[in-house]
Coordinates of C-alpha atoms (C1' of nucleotides) in Angstrom, one line a residue:
Chain E
M1 CA 0.0 0.0 0.0
P2 CA 1.5 3.3 -1.0
K3 CA 2.4 5.4 2.0
T4 CA 1.0 8.5 0.4
F5 CA -2.4 7.2 1.3
N6 CA -2.0 8.3 4.9
F7 CA -1.3 11.8 3.9
I8 CA -4.2 12.0 1.5
E9 CA -6.5 11.1 4.4
K10 CA -4.7 13.4 6.8
L11 CA -5.0 16.3 4.5
R12 CA -8.7 15.6 4.0
E13 CA -9.2 15.4 7.7
V14 CA -8.0 18.9 8.2
G15 CA -10.0 20.2 5.3
L16 CA -7.2 20.6 2.8
R17 CA -7.4 19.2 -0.7
P18 CA -4.8 16.6 -1.2
T19 CA -3.0 18.1 -4.2
K20 CA 0.2 16.7 -5.6
Q21 CA 2.1 19.6 -4.0
R22 CA 0.6 19.0 -0.5
V23 CA 1.1 15.3 -0.5
N24 CA 4.7 15.7 -1.5
M25 CA 5.1 18.3 1.2
C26 CA 3.6 16.0 3.8
E27 CA 5.9 13.2 2.8
V28 CA 8.9 15.5 3.2
L29 CA 7.6 16.8 6.6
F30 CA 6.1 13.8 8.3
N31 CA 7.5 10.7 6.7
R32 CA 10.4 10.4 9.1
E33 CA 11.4 8.9 12.4
K34 CA 12.5 12.0 14.3
T35 CA 11.0 15.4 14.5
F36 CA 12.1 17.7 11.8
H37 CA 13.2 21.4 12.0
F38 CA 13.2 23.4 8.9
T39 CA 13.0 26.9 7.4
I40 CA 10.7 27.7 4.5
N41 CA 13.6 27.8 2.1
D42 CA 14.9 24.4 3.2
L43 CA 11.4 23.0 2.6
V44 CA 11.0 24.6 -0.9
K45 CA 14.3 23.0 -2.0
M46 CA 13.4 19.6 -0.6
I47 CA 10.0 19.4 -2.1
S48 CA 11.2 20.6 -5.5
E49 CA 13.9 18.0 -5.5
K50 CA 11.5 15.3 -4.5
M51 CA 9.0 16.3 -7.2
N52 CA 11.7 16.9 -9.8
Q53 CA 9.8 20.1 -10.5
K54 CA 9.6 23.6 -9.1
I55 CA 7.1 24.3 -6.4
S56 CA 6.0 27.9 -5.9
L57 CA 7.2 29.7 -2.8
A58 CA 3.7 30.9 -2.2
T59 CA 2.3 27.4 -2.1
V60 CA 4.8 26.4 0.5
Y61 CA 4.0 29.4 2.7
N62 CA 0.3 28.9 2.3
T63 CA 0.4 25.2 3.2
V64 CA 2.9 25.5 6.0
H65 CA 0.6 28.2 7.6
A66 CA -2.5 26.0 7.0
L67 CA -0.7 23.1 8.7
E68 CA 0.4 25.3 11.5
K69 CA -3.1 26.6 12.1
K70 CA -4.4 23.0 12.2
G71 CA -1.8 22.1 14.8
Y72 CA 0.5 20.0 12.6
L73 CA 3.4 22.4 12.7
K74 CA 4.8 24.8 15.2
E75 CA 7.0 27.9 14.7
I76 CA 10.2 28.2 16.7
S77 CA 12.0 31.5 16.9
I78 CA 15.7 31.6 17.7
D79 CA 16.6 35.1 16.7
S80 CA 15.1 37.6 14.3
H81 CA 16.9 36.1 11.3
K82 CA 16.3 32.4 12.0
S83 CA 12.7 31.3 12.0
Y84 CA 12.2 27.5 12.1
F85 CA 9.2 25.3 12.0
D86 CA 9.0 22.0 13.9
T87 CA 7.0 18.9 13.2
N88 CA 6.9 18.3 17.0
T89 CA 4.0 20.4 18.1
S90 CA 4.0 19.6 21.7
V91 CA 5.4 22.1 24.2
H92 CA 9.0 21.1 24.5
H93 CA 12.4 22.5 24.8
H94 CA 15.3 23.0 22.4
F95 CA 19.1 23.1 22.1
F96 CA 20.3 25.5 19.5
D97 CA 23.8 24.7 18.1
E98 CA 25.4 28.0 17.3
D99 CA 28.1 26.4 15.3
T100 CA 25.9 24.7 12.8
N101 CA 22.6 26.7 13.3
E102 CA 20.9 23.5 14.0
L103 CA 17.9 23.2 16.3
I104 CA 17.6 20.0 18.4
D105 CA 14.7 18.8 20.4
C106 CA 15.3 18.2 24.1
D107 CA 14.4 14.8 25.3
E108 CA 11.8 15.1 28.0
N109 CA 14.3 13.6 30.4
D110 CA 17.1 16.1 29.6
I111 CA 15.5 18.9 31.6
E112 CA 13.7 19.0 34.9
P113 CA 10.3 20.7 34.8
V114 CA 10.6 24.5 35.1
N115 CA 9.2 25.7 38.3
I116 CA 7.5 29.1 38.1
K117 CA 6.9 30.5 41.5
K118 CA 5.2 33.8 40.5
N119 CA 3.1 34.6 37.5
I120 CA 1.8 37.9 36.1
T121 CA -1.5 38.7 38.0
G122 CA -4.6 38.0 36.0
K123 CA -2.9 36.0 33.3
K124 CA -2.7 32.4 32.6
I125 CA 0.4 30.6 31.3
N126 CA 0.0 29.4 27.7
S127 CA 3.5 27.9 27.3
V128 CA 6.8 27.6 29.0
E129 CA 9.7 26.9 26.7
V130 CA 13.4 26.7 27.3
L131 CA 16.1 27.5 24.7
I132 CA 19.6 26.3 25.4
K133 CA 22.2 27.8 23.2
V134 CA 25.3 25.6 22.9
A135 CA 28.6 25.8 20.9
S136 CA 31.8 23.9 20.8
D137 CA 34.2 25.0 23.5
N138 CA 36.8 26.6 21.1
Q139 CA 34.3 28.7 19.2
N140 CA 34.7 31.9 21.1
Q141 CA 35.9 33.7 17.9
K142 CA 32.2 33.9 16.9
K143 CA 31.9 36.9 19.2
F144 CA 34.5 38.8 17.2
K145 CA 33.4 37.9 13.7
Chain Q
M1 CA 26.4 68.1 36.5
P2 CA 24.7 67.0 33.3
K3 CA 23.8 63.4 33.2
T4 CA 25.0 63.2 29.6
F5 CA 28.5 63.1 30.9
N6 CA 28.2 59.5 31.9
F7 CA 27.2 58.4 28.4
I8 CA 30.0 60.3 26.8
E9 CA 32.4 58.4 28.9
K10 CA 30.6 55.2 28.4
L11 CA 30.6 55.5 24.7
R12 CA 34.3 56.4 24.7
E13 CA 35.0 53.3 26.8
V14 CA 33.6 51.0 24.2
G15 CA 35.3 52.8 21.4
L16 CA 32.4 54.7 19.9
R17 CA 32.5 58.4 19.3
P18 CA 30.1 60.2 21.5
T19 CA 28.1 61.9 18.8
K20 CA 24.9 63.8 19.5
Q21 CA 22.9 61.0 18.1
R22 CA 24.6 58.4 20.2
V23 CA 24.4 60.4 23.4
N24 CA 20.7 60.9 22.9
M25 CA 20.2 57.2 22.1
C26 CA 22.0 56.3 25.3
E27 CA 19.8 58.6 27.3
V28 CA 16.7 57.0 25.9
L29 CA 18.0 53.5 26.5
F30 CA 19.9 53.7 29.8
N31 CA 18.6 56.7 31.7
R32 CA 15.8 54.7 33.4
E33 CA 15.0 52.7 36.5
K34 CA 13.8 49.5 35.0
T35 CA 15.2 47.5 32.1
F36 CA 13.7 48.5 28.8
H37 CA 12.4 46.4 26.0
F38 CA 12.1 48.0 22.5
T39 CA 12.0 47.5 18.8
I40 CA 14.1 49.5 16.4
N41 CA 11.1 51.5 15.3
D42 CA 10.1 52.3 18.9
L43 CA 13.6 53.6 19.4
V44 CA 13.8 55.7 16.3
K45 CA 10.6 57.5 17.3
M46 CA 11.7 58.1 20.8
I47 CA 15.1 59.5 19.9
S48 CA 13.6 61.7 17.2
E49 CA 11.1 63.1 19.6
K50 CA 13.8 63.7 22.2
M51 CA 16.1 65.4 19.8
N52 CA 13.2 67.3 18.1
Q53 CA 14.9 66.2 14.9
K54 CA 14.9 63.2 12.6
I55 CA 17.4 60.5 13.2
S56 CA 18.3 58.2 10.4
L57 CA 17.1 54.6 10.6
A58 CA 20.5 53.4 9.5
T59 CA 22.2 55.3 12.4
V60 CA 19.9 53.6 14.9
Y61 CA 20.5 50.2 13.4
N62 CA 24.3 50.7 13.4
T63 CA 24.5 52.0 16.9
V64 CA 22.1 49.4 18.3
H65 CA 24.3 46.7 16.7
A66 CA 27.4 48.3 18.0
L67 CA 26.1 48.4 21.5
E68 CA 24.9 44.9 21.2
K69 CA 28.3 43.7 20.1
K70 CA 29.8 45.5 23.1
G71 CA 27.4 43.8 25.4
Y72 CA 25.2 46.7 26.4
L73 CA 22.1 45.4 24.6
K74 CA 20.7 42.0 24.0
E75 CA 18.3 40.8 21.3
I76 CA 15.3 38.8 22.4
S77 CA 13.2 37.0 19.8
I78 CA 9.6 36.1 20.4
D79 CA 8.5 34.9 17.0
S80 CA 9.6 35.8 13.5
H81 CA 7.7 39.0 13.5
K82 CA 8.6 40.4 16.9
S83 CA 12.2 41.1 17.5
Y84 CA 13.0 43.1 20.7
F85 CA 16.1 44.4 22.3
D86 CA 16.7 44.5 26.0
T87 CA 18.8 46.8 28.1
N88 CA 19.2 43.9 30.6
T89 CA 22.0 41.9 29.1
S90 CA 22.3 39.3 31.8
V91 CA 21.0 35.9 31.1
H92 CA 17.5 36.1 32.4
H93 CA 13.9 34.9 31.6
H94 CA 10.9 36.6 30.2
F95 CA 7.1 36.7 30.3
F96 CA 5.5 37.6 27.0
D97 CA 2.0 39.0 27.3
E98 CA 0.2 37.8 24.1
D99 CA -2.6 40.3 24.7
T100 CA -0.5 43.4 24.7
N101 CA 2.7 42.1 22.9
E102 CA 4.6 43.2 25.9
L103 CA 7.8 41.6 27.1
I104 CA 8.4 41.5 30.8
D105 CA 11.6 40.5 32.6
C106 CA 11.2 37.7 35.1
D107 CA 12.5 38.5 38.5
E108 CA 15.2 36.2 39.6
N109 CA 13.0 34.8 42.3
D110 CA 10.0 34.1 40.0
I111 CA 11.6 31.0 38.5
E112 CA 13.7 28.3 40.0
P113 CA 17.0 27.5 38.2
V114 CA 16.5 25.3 35.2
N115 CA 18.2 22.0 35.8
I116 CA 19.7 20.5 32.6
K117 CA 20.5 16.9 33.1
K118 CA 21.9 16.0 29.7
N119 CA 23.7 18.3 27.3
I120 CA 24.9 17.8 23.7
T121 CA 28.2 15.9 23.7
G122 CA 31.2 18.1 23.0
K123 CA 29.3 21.4 23.4
K124 CA 29.3 23.9 26.1
I125 CA 26.2 25.8 27.2
N126 CA 26.2 29.5 26.4
S127 CA 22.8 30.4 27.7
V128 CA 19.6 29.0 29.1
E129 CA 16.6 31.1 28.6
V130 CA 12.9 30.6 29.5
L131 CA 10.1 32.2 27.7
I132 CA 6.7 32.1 29.4
K133 CA 3.8 33.1 27.1
V134 CA 0.8 34.4 29.1
A135 CA -2.6 35.8 28.2
S136 CA -5.7 36.7 30.0
D137 CA -7.9 33.8 30.7
N138 CA -10.7 34.7 28.3
Q139 CA -8.4 35.3 25.4
N140 CA -8.8 31.9 23.7
Q141 CA -10.4 33.4 20.6
K142 CA -6.8 34.4 19.6
K143 CA -6.4 30.8 18.4
F144 CA -9.1 31.2 15.8
K145 CA -8.3 34.6 14.5
Chain X
dT1 C1' 44.1 76.6 16.4
dC2 C1' 43.2 74.2 12.6
dA3 C1' 44.2 70.8 9.0
dA4 C1' 43.9 66.1 8.1
dC5 C1' 42.0 61.8 8.9
dA6 C1' 39.1 58.3 10.4
dG7 C1' 34.9 57.4 12.0
dT8 C1' 29.8 58.8 11.6
dT9 C1' 25.5 60.2 9.7
dT10 C1' 22.4 60.4 6.1
dA11 C1' 19.0 59.4 2.3
dG12 C1' 18.1 56.4 -0.6
dA13 C1' 19.0 52.0 -3.1
dA14 C1' 19.5 47.1 -2.6
dT15 C1' 18.4 42.9 -0.5
dT16 C1' 15.8 39.6 2.0
dG17 C1' 11.8 37.3 3.8
dT18 C1' 7.0 37.3 3.6
dT19 C1' 2.3 38.3 2.0
dA20 C1' -1.1 39.7 -1.5
dT21 C1' -3.0 39.4 -6.2
dA22 C1' -5.2 37.8 -10.1
dA23 C1' -5.0 34.6 -13.8
dT24 C1' -4.8 29.8 -14.7
dG25 C1' -5.4 25.1 -13.2
dT26 C1' -7.4 21.1 -10.7
dA27 C1' -10.1 18.2 -7.3
dG28 C1' -14.5 16.9 -6.0
dT29 C1' -19.5 16.9 -6.9
dT30 C1' -23.3 16.4 -9.8
Chain O
dA1 C1' -18.6 16.2 -18.8
dA2 C1' -19.3 20.4 -16.6
dC3 C1' -19.6 23.2 -12.8
dT4 C1' -17.7 25.3 -8.7
dA5 C1' -14.8 26.1 -5.1
dC6 C1' -10.4 25.7 -3.9
dA7 C1' -5.2 25.6 -5.2
dT8 C1' -1.2 26.9 -7.6
dT9 C1' 1.6 30.0 -9.8
dA10 C1' 4.4 34.0 -11.1
dT11 C1' 4.9 38.3 -10.0
dA12 C1' 3.9 42.5 -7.5
dA13 C1' 3.8 44.6 -3.1
dC14 C1' 5.4 45.2 1.2
dA15 C1' 8.2 45.4 5.5
dA16 C1' 12.4 44.9 7.9
dT17 C1' 17.1 45.3 7.5
dT18 C1' 21.6 46.1 5.3
dC19 C1' 24.4 48.5 2.0
dT20 C1' 26.4 52.5 -0.4
dA21 C1' 28.5 56.6 -1.2
dA22 C1' 28.5 61.4 -0.3
dA23 C1' 28.5 64.8 3.2
dC24 C1' 29.7 65.7 7.9
dT25 C1' 32.0 65.7 12.5
dG26 C1' 35.0 64.3 16.5
dT27 C1' 39.7 63.7 17.4
dT28 C1' 44.5 64.1 17.0
dG29 C1' 48.7 66.3 16.7
dA30 C1' 51.5 69.8 14.4

DNA sequence: TCAACAGTTTAGAATTGTTATAATGTAGTT
DNA sequence: AACTACATTATAACAATTCTAAACTGTTGA
């Protein structure tokens, strides 16, 4: 049975027509063992390669946002120039490797739960996320680039 | 004694010429009780008002980046469309109020230290920062905008 | 003091990332 | 097959940021 079947159903479930572009996008995004972190540009390239054919930037933006709104993707922001999406949509934490610009999910056991002792009055907490920036020990020249 | 004196010295210390624009910028940034969170556009407006005269966007970008490189400002990223700078350059945590788009420093006592049990092999941790997104309790319609 | 130089400011152009538009194409329904 | 609503596309528009080159200014040292 072709694996694309799953994604056709999945897309229908969330009210998106399973077009060739979207099925290919889903395969790139979700047909993998580990969670996947990507930028829009990464994704455009990967889908175009997979399809052996150009996919429009606009299509990728539209569909990524549609999947995000439906809860299948989540945006992660590292700094103003690096916006990533994550196929792991649960609230979870990240390492960011400053040498390689790579984002890595924290395993649930890597960090103890964050204990917030005092919240802003009248507000409820929607999410708590930790970002751990790492680099190799001899990488201090980054600061003087 | 004019308070600007401090900033002239401060600028000299970090190797920046104390021009009129920079001294005014420093007064807007650092002449306050509490730490200050701002966007570049906020800052351009505030400096122009203070000086009663236009300041060039490029100047503000240049000097903000210079101060950042020297360790007097720090960039905080909330999501791809909201980049803030912070006059509090220590490693510290934030609340982000999704109702007002306001960034608020956590008091050191508001959060217990984050306990990282496992790091990436061969890397050292440069920073650990927590972002707590909050909203008023009846604000769930945001999700369906 | 003032000339010379290096650093700075400026407006506007260029670039980058993202969103909007409108014409063409396609999936799903009948 | 034909109709309709939704999708895709290239391109335009837009916003944020960086670059550029000319004019300007703080600093140094004769």
